[in-house]
CSV table of C-alpha atoms in Angstrom, one decimal:
chain,number,residue,atom,x,y,z
A,4,PRO,CA,-201.7,148.2,111.4
A,5,LEU,CA,-200.3,150.6,108.7
A,6,ARG,CA,-198.6,149.0,105.6
A,7,PRO,CA,-196.4,150.6,102.9
A,8,ASP,CA,-198.5,149.1,100.2
A,9,MET,CA,-201.9,150.5,101.4
A,10,ASP,CA,-204.0,152.4,98.9
A,11,ASP,CA,-205.7,155.7,99.9
A,12,ALA,CA,-209.0,154.0,100.9
A,13,GLU,CA,-207.2,151.5,103.1
A,14,LEU,CA,-205.0,154.2,104.7
A,15,TRP,CA,-208.0,156.4,105.3
A,16,GLU,CA,-209.9,153.7,107.1
A,17,ALA,CA,-206.8,152.9,109.3
A,18,LEU,CA,-206.2,156.5,110.3
A,19,ALA,CA,-209.9,157.1,110.8
A,20,SER,CA,-210.1,154.1,113.2
A,21,TYR,CA,-207.4,155.6,115.4
A,22,MET,CA,-209.8,158.6,115.9
A,23,ASP,CA,-212.7,156.5,116.8
A,24,GLY,CA,-214.1,157.6,120.2
A,25,LEU,CA,-212.4,161.1,120.2
A,26,SER,CA,-215.4,163.4,120.5
A,27,ASP,CA,-213.4,166.7,120.6
A,28,SER,CA,-214.5,168.6,117.5
A,29,HIS,CA,-211.0,170.1,117.3
A,30,THR,CA,-209.7,166.6,116.3
A,31,LYS,CA,-210.3,166.0,112.6
A,32,LEU,CA,-209.0,164.3,109.5
A,33,ILE,CA,-209.8,165.9,106.1
A,34,GLY,CA,-208.7,164.6,102.6
A,35,MET,CA,-209.5,163.5,99.1
A,36,VAL,CA,-210.0,159.7,98.6
A,37,ASP,CA,-210.8,158.5,95.0
A,38,GLY,CA,-212.0,162.0,94.1
A,39,GLU,CA,-214.2,162.3,97.0
A,40,ARG,CA,-213.7,164.8,99.8
A,41,ARG,CA,-213.8,163.1,103.2
A,42,ARG,CA,-213.9,164.3,106.8
A,43,VAL,CA,-213.7,162.5,110.2
A,44,GLN,CA,-214.8,164.8,112.9
A,45,ASP,CA,-217.0,164.0,116.0
A,46,GLY,CA,-218.3,166.3,118.7
A,47,GLN,CA,-220.7,168.3,116.6
A,48,GLY,CA,-223.6,168.1,119.2
A,49,THR,CA,-227.2,167.6,118.1
A,50,THR,CA,-228.3,171.1,117.1
A,51,LEU,CA,-225.9,171.8,114.3
A,52,PRO,CA,-226.3,168.5,112.5
A,53,ARG,CA,-230.1,168.9,112.7
A,54,MET,CA,-230.1,172.4,111.4
A,55,ARG,CA,-227.6,171.5,108.5
A,56,ALA,CA,-230.0,168.8,107.4
A,57,ALA,CA,-233.1,171.0,107.7
A,58,GLU,CA,-234.6,173.1,104.9
A,59,GLY,CA,-232.6,176.2,104.4
A,60,GLY,CA,-229.7,174.6,106.1
A,61,GLU,CA,-227.5,176.2,108.8
A,62,SER,CA,-227.2,179.6,107.0
A,63,GLY,CA,-230.9,179.9,106.7
A,64,TRP,CA,-231.3,179.1,110.3
A,65,LEU,CA,-228.7,181.8,111.4
A,66,VAL,CA,-230.4,184.4,109.2
A,67,SER,CA,-233.8,183.7,110.8
A,68,LEU,CA,-232.4,183.9,114.2
A,69,ILE,CA,-230.7,187.3,113.6
A,70,ASP,CA,-233.8,188.8,111.9
A,71,GLN,CA,-235.9,187.7,114.8
A,72,ALA,CA,-233.5,189.1,117.5
A,73,LYS,CA,-233.3,192.4,115.6
A,74,ALA,CA,-237.1,192.6,115.3
A,75,GLU,CA,-237.5,191.8,119.0
A,76,LEU,CA,-234.9,194.4,120.0
A,77,GLY,CA,-236.6,197.0,117.8
A,78,GLU,CA,-235.0,200.4,117.5
A,79,SER,CA,-232.5,199.5,120.1
A,80,ALA,CA,-230.9,196.8,117.9
A,81,HIS,CA,-227.3,197.3,116.8
A,82,HIS,CA,-225.7,194.8,114.5
A,83,GLU,CA,-222.0,195.7,114.3
A,84,ALA,CA,-218.3,194.5,114.0
A,85,ASN,CA,-218.9,192.8,110.5
A,86,ASP,CA,-222.2,191.5,111.9
A,87,ARG,CA,-220.4,189.4,114.5
A,88,ILE,CA,-222.0,191.2,117.5
A,89,LEU,CA,-225.7,192.0,118.0
A,90,TRP,CA,-226.8,194.1,121.0
A,91,GLY,CA,-229.8,196.1,122.3
A,92,VAL,CA,-232.4,196.3,125.1
A,93,VAL,CA,-235.0,193.6,125.8
A,94,ASP,CA,-238.4,195.2,126.0
A,95,ALA,CA,-240.0,194.3,129.3
A,96,GLY,CA,-242.7,197.0,129.4
A,97,ASP,CA,-242.8,200.3,131.2
A,98,ASP,CA,-242.9,198.6,134.6
A,99,GLY,CA,-240.5,195.8,133.8
A,100,PRO,CA,-236.8,195.5,134.5
A,101,ARG,CA,-234.2,197.1,132.4
A,102,VAL,CA,-232.3,194.2,130.6
A,103,GLY,CA,-229.4,194.5,128.2
A,104,TYR,CA,-228.8,192.0,125.5
A,105,ILE,CA,-225.6,191.2,123.7
A,106,GLN,CA,-224.8,188.3,121.4
A,107,VAL,CA,-221.3,187.6,120.1
A,108,PHE,CA,-221.3,185.0,117.2
A,109,VAL,CA,-217.5,184.8,116.8
A,110,MET,CA,-214.5,185.7,118.8
A,111,GLY,CA,-212.9,187.9,116.1
A,112,GLY,CA,-213.3,188.9,112.5
A,113,PHE,CA,-214.6,192.3,113.6
A,114,SER,CA,-212.4,194.4,111.4
A,115,ASP,CA,-211.9,194.4,107.5
A,116,ARG,CA,-208.2,193.7,107.6
A,117,GLU,CA,-207.0,190.5,105.9
A,118,ASP,CA,-203.5,190.3,107.3
A,119,PHE,CA,-204.6,187.7,109.8
A,120,GLY,CA,-202.3,187.3,112.7
A,121,SER,CA,-200.3,190.4,112.1
A,122,PRO,CA,-199.8,193.0,114.9
A,123,GLU,CA,-201.8,195.5,112.9
A,124,TRP,CA,-204.7,193.0,112.5
A,125,ALA,CA,-204.6,192.3,116.2
A,126,ALA,CA,-204.8,196.1,117.0
A,127,ALA,CA,-207.7,196.7,114.6
A,128,GLU,CA,-209.6,193.7,116.0
A,129,MET,CA,-209.3,194.9,119.6
A,130,ALA,CA,-210.1,198.5,118.6
A,131,GLU,CA,-213.4,197.5,117.0
A,132,PHE,CA,-214.2,195.1,119.8
A,133,ASP,CA,-213.6,197.9,122.4
A,134,ARG,CA,-215.6,200.3,120.4
A,135,VAL,CA,-218.7,198.2,120.3
A,136,MET,CA,-218.4,197.1,123.9
A,137,ASP,CA,-217.9,200.6,125.1
A,138,GLU,CA,-221.1,201.7,123.2
A,139,ALA,CA,-223.1,198.8,124.4
A,140,PHE,CA,-222.0,198.8,128.1
A,141,THR,CA,-222.4,202.6,128.3
A,142,ALA,CA,-226.1,202.0,127.2
A,143,PHE,CA,-226.4,199.3,129.9
A,144,ASP,CA,-225.3,201.6,132.7
A,145,GLY,CA,-227.7,201.2,135.7
A,146,PHE,CA,-229.6,198.3,134.1
A,147,ASP,CA,-231.0,195.5,136.3
A,148,ALA,CA,-229.3,192.7,134.3
A,149,VAL,CA,-227.5,191.8,131.1
A,150,ILE,CA,-228.1,188.8,129.0
A,151,LEU,CA,-224.9,187.6,127.3
A,152,ASP,CA,-225.7,185.3,124.5
A,153,LEU,CA,-223.0,182.8,123.5
A,154,SER,CA,-225.5,180.2,122.5
A,155,ASN,CA,-224.3,180.4,118.8
A,156,ASN,CA,-220.7,181.3,119.4
A,157,ARG,CA,-218.3,179.4,117.1
A,158,GLY,CA,-215.1,180.3,118.9
A,159,GLY,CA,-212.1,182.2,117.5
A,160,TRP,CA,-209.3,184.4,119.0
A,161,ASP,CA,-208.5,183.6,122.6
A,162,GLN,CA,-207.7,187.3,123.3
A,163,ILE,CA,-211.4,188.3,122.7
A,164,ALA,CA,-212.5,185.2,124.8
A,165,LYS,CA,-210.6,186.9,127.7
A,166,ALA,CA,-211.5,190.4,126.9
A,167,LEU,CA,-215.3,189.7,127.1
A,168,PRO,CA,-215.3,188.5,130.7
A,169,ALA,CA,-213.2,191.6,131.5
A,170,ARG,CA,-216.3,193.7,130.9
A,171,PHE,CA,-218.2,192.0,133.8
A,172,THR,CA,-215.9,192.3,136.7
A,173,ASP,CA,-214.3,194.9,139.0
A,174,THR,CA,-211.7,192.6,140.3
A,175,THR,CA,-208.7,190.6,138.8
A,176,ILE,CA,-209.4,186.9,138.3
A,177,THR,CA,-207.8,183.8,136.8
A,178,GLY,CA,-210.1,182.8,134.1
A,179,PHE,CA,-208.5,179.4,133.3
A,180,THR,CA,-205.2,177.8,132.9
A,181,THR,CA,-203.4,176.1,130.0
A,182,ALA,CA,-200.7,173.5,129.8
A,183,SER,CA,-198.9,172.0,126.8
A,184,ARG,CA,-198.7,168.3,126.9
A,185,GLY,CA,-195.1,167.0,127.3
A,186,SER,CA,-193.7,170.5,128.2
A,187,ASN,CA,-193.2,169.6,131.9
A,188,LEU,CA,-194.3,173.2,132.7
A,189,ALA,CA,-196.8,174.1,135.4
A,190,PRO,CA,-200.3,175.2,134.1
A,191,PHE,CA,-200.1,178.8,132.9
A,192,PRO,CA,-202.7,181.0,134.6
A,193,HIS,CA,-204.7,183.4,132.3
A,194,VAL,CA,-205.3,186.4,134.4
A,195,ILE,CA,-208.1,188.7,133.5
A,196,GLU,CA,-208.1,192.2,134.6
A,197,PRO,CA,-211.2,194.6,134.6
A,198,ALA,CA,-211.5,196.3,131.2
A,199,ALA,CA,-210.4,199.9,131.0
A,200,GLY,CA,-213.7,200.8,129.2
A,201,ALA,CA,-217.3,200.6,130.2
A,202,ARG,CA,-218.2,197.6,132.4
A,203,PHE,CA,-221.3,195.9,134.0
A,204,THR,CA,-221.0,194.1,137.3
A,205,GLY,CA,-224.7,193.5,138.0
A,206,PRO,CA,-226.5,190.2,137.4
A,207,VAL,CA,-225.4,188.4,134.2
A,208,TYR,CA,-227.3,185.5,132.5
A,209,LEU,CA,-224.9,183.7,130.2
A,210,MET,CA,-226.7,181.7,127.4
A,211,THR,CA,-224.9,178.6,126.1
A,212,SER,CA,-225.9,175.6,124.0
A,213,ASP,CA,-224.2,172.6,122.3
A,214,VAL,CA,-223.3,175.0,119.5
A,215,THR,CA,-221.1,177.1,121.9
A,216,VAL,CA,-217.5,175.9,121.3
A,217,SER,CA,-213.8,176.6,121.5
A,218,GLY,CA,-213.3,180.4,122.2
A,219,GLY,CA,-216.9,180.6,123.3
A,220,GLU,CA,-216.2,177.9,125.9
A,221,LEU,CA,-213.1,179.7,127.1
A,222,ALA,CA,-215.0,182.8,127.6
A,223,THR,CA,-217.8,180.7,129.4
A,224,LEU,CA,-215.2,179.1,131.6
A,225,ALA,CA,-213.7,182.5,132.6
A,226,LEU,CA,-217.2,184.0,133.2
A,227,ARG,CA,-218.1,181.1,135.5
A,228,GLN,CA,-215.4,182.4,137.9
A,229,LEU,CA,-217.4,185.6,138.5
A,230,PRO,CA,-220.0,185.6,141.2
A,231,ASN,CA,-222.4,187.7,139.2
A,232,VAL,CA,-222.7,185.2,136.3
A,233,THR,CA,-225.3,182.5,135.9
A,234,GLN,CA,-224.8,180.1,133.0
A,235,VAL,CA,-228.2,179.2,131.5
A,236,GLY,CA,-229.1,176.9,128.6
A,237,THR,CA,-227.5,173.6,127.7
A,238,THR,CA,-224.0,172.1,128.0
A,239,THR,CA,-221.3,173.5,125.6
A,240,ARG,CA,-219.5,171.3,123.0
A,241,GLY,CA,-216.4,170.5,124.9
A,242,ALA,CA,-213.6,171.5,122.5
A,243,PHE,CA,-211.3,173.9,124.4
A,244,SER,CA,-207.8,173.2,123.1
A,245,THR,CA,-206.3,175.1,120.2
A,246,PRO,CA,-205.9,172.3,117.5
A,247,LEU,CA,-202.4,171.5,116.3
A,248,ALA,CA,-202.5,171.3,112.5
A,249,LYS,CA,-200.4,168.6,110.8
A,250,PRO,CA,-200.5,168.5,107.0
A,251,LEU,CA,-199.8,165.0,105.8
A,252,PRO,CA,-197.3,164.2,102.9
A,253,ASN,CA,-200.3,163.1,100.7
A,254,GLY,CA,-202.2,166.4,101.0
A,255,TRP,CA,-204.5,165.3,103.8
A,256,LEU,CA,-204.9,167.4,107.0
A,257,LEU,CA,-204.8,166.1,110.6
A,258,GLU,CA,-205.7,168.3,113.5
A,259,LEU,CA,-205.2,167.2,117.1
A,260,SER,CA,-205.8,168.9,120.4
A,261,ASN,CA,-202.5,169.3,122.1
A,262,GLU,CA,-203.1,171.6,125.1
A,263,THR,CA,-205.0,171.1,128.4
A,264,PHE,CA,-207.3,173.9,129.3
A,265,ALA,CA,-208.7,173.8,132.9
A,266,ALA,CA,-210.5,175.8,135.5
A,267,PRO,CA,-208.4,177.5,138.1
A,268,ASP,CA,-209.1,174.6,140.4
A,269,GLY,CA,-207.7,172.1,137.8
A,270,THR,CA,-211.1,170.8,136.6
A,271,VAL,CA,-210.9,169.8,132.9
A,272,PHE,CA,-214.0,170.0,130.7
A,273,GLU,CA,-212.6,168.7,127.4
A,274,GLU,CA,-215.2,166.5,125.6
A,275,THR,CA,-217.6,166.9,128.5
A,276,GLY,CA,-218.3,170.5,128.0
A,277,LEU,CA,-219.6,173.1,130.6
A,278,ALA,CA,-223.0,172.2,132.1
A,279,PRO,CA,-225.2,175.2,132.9
A,280,HIS,CA,-226.3,176.3,136.3
A,281,LEU,CA,-229.8,176.5,135.0
A,282,GLU,CA,-231.0,174.1,132.3
A,283,MET,CA,-233.0,175.7,129.5
A,284,ASP,CA,-233.5,174.5,125.9
A,285,ILE,CA,-232.3,177.3,123.7
A,286,TYR,CA,-232.9,175.6,120.4
A,287,PRO,CA,-235.7,173.1,120.8
A,288,ALA,CA,-236.1,170.7,117.9
A,289,ASP,CA,-239.7,171.7,117.2
A,290,ALA,CA,-238.9,175.5,117.4
A,291,PRO,CA,-235.2,176.2,116.7
A,292,VAL,CA,-235.8,179.8,115.9
A,293,THR,CA,-238.7,181.0,118.0
A,294,GLY,CA,-237.6,178.9,120.9
A,295,HIS,CA,-234.4,181.1,121.1
A,296,TRP,CA,-236.1,184.3,121.7
A,297,GLN,CA,-238.6,182.6,124.0
A,298,ALA,CA,-235.6,181.7,126.1
A,299,VAL,CA,-234.3,185.2,126.1
A,300,ARG,CA,-237.7,186.6,127.2
A,301,ALA,CA,-238.0,184.0,129.9
A,302,LEU,CA,-234.6,185.1,131.3
A,303,ALA,CA,-235.7,188.7,131.2
A,304,GLU,CA,-238.9,187.9,133.2
A,305,MET,CA,-236.6,186.4,135.9
A,306,VAL,CA,-234.9,189.7,136.5
A,307,GLU,CA,-236.1,191.7,139.4
A,308,ARG,CA,-235.9,195.5,139.3
């Protein structure tokens, strides 16, 4: 129980205990206790903690993954939108299938604007996203398949999470629904219409892992409603809801998930994550860099001309 005479350490332990067992990574407590910065947050999966503890850390791992992908894509590699989107053509040889590759690392941050959340920022973000998508999907015209890599997507703006699946459909779909707890309102359907720009409606292999989170999972959930999409990899993190931030009077920050995101049929994947149709280790513990492109190449070899 909480008491008025608790010191910071006692209060921290009490609040942290209330969060025990909540494995949604959008639920967190951050604060300073006796000069030490503390954080309570579960649901990080296994890959990220492992890479953060490895030599070079998480940033070194990401740089190596990007360098490897650009080398494999060769002259077709395009690293654009503030380095948030990487695309190109997987080399399958002269007689192999034509396979496009596109990796989106974050759902936003594509423009140089700093007025986050403003109408001007939103317009600039969508304009840059659409420019890159139009360029990539025009290049993929007539290809045998496209690999959409969200295996390292850290989430972001929900509008991008809905704009991405719009590039892979010719029909209007409901991607997912949302409901605010306590509102007594029916779940709101998020309708996704085909993008006005270039699209690809052939076979799509969607790569996910336990790094895929938040906006990356919303895009995955919507993409799974399309008959041409096969999710490949490992289960996503299971953190869908936008976090509700609550600054506490003592300067600490508490964030809680306060919405219910669900598939159109009502299924909720919060905490459990989205399991793939086809299991494949994207970031094996013994080869977290080379294993990634081995998975990409394995997918390309599955494609028939």
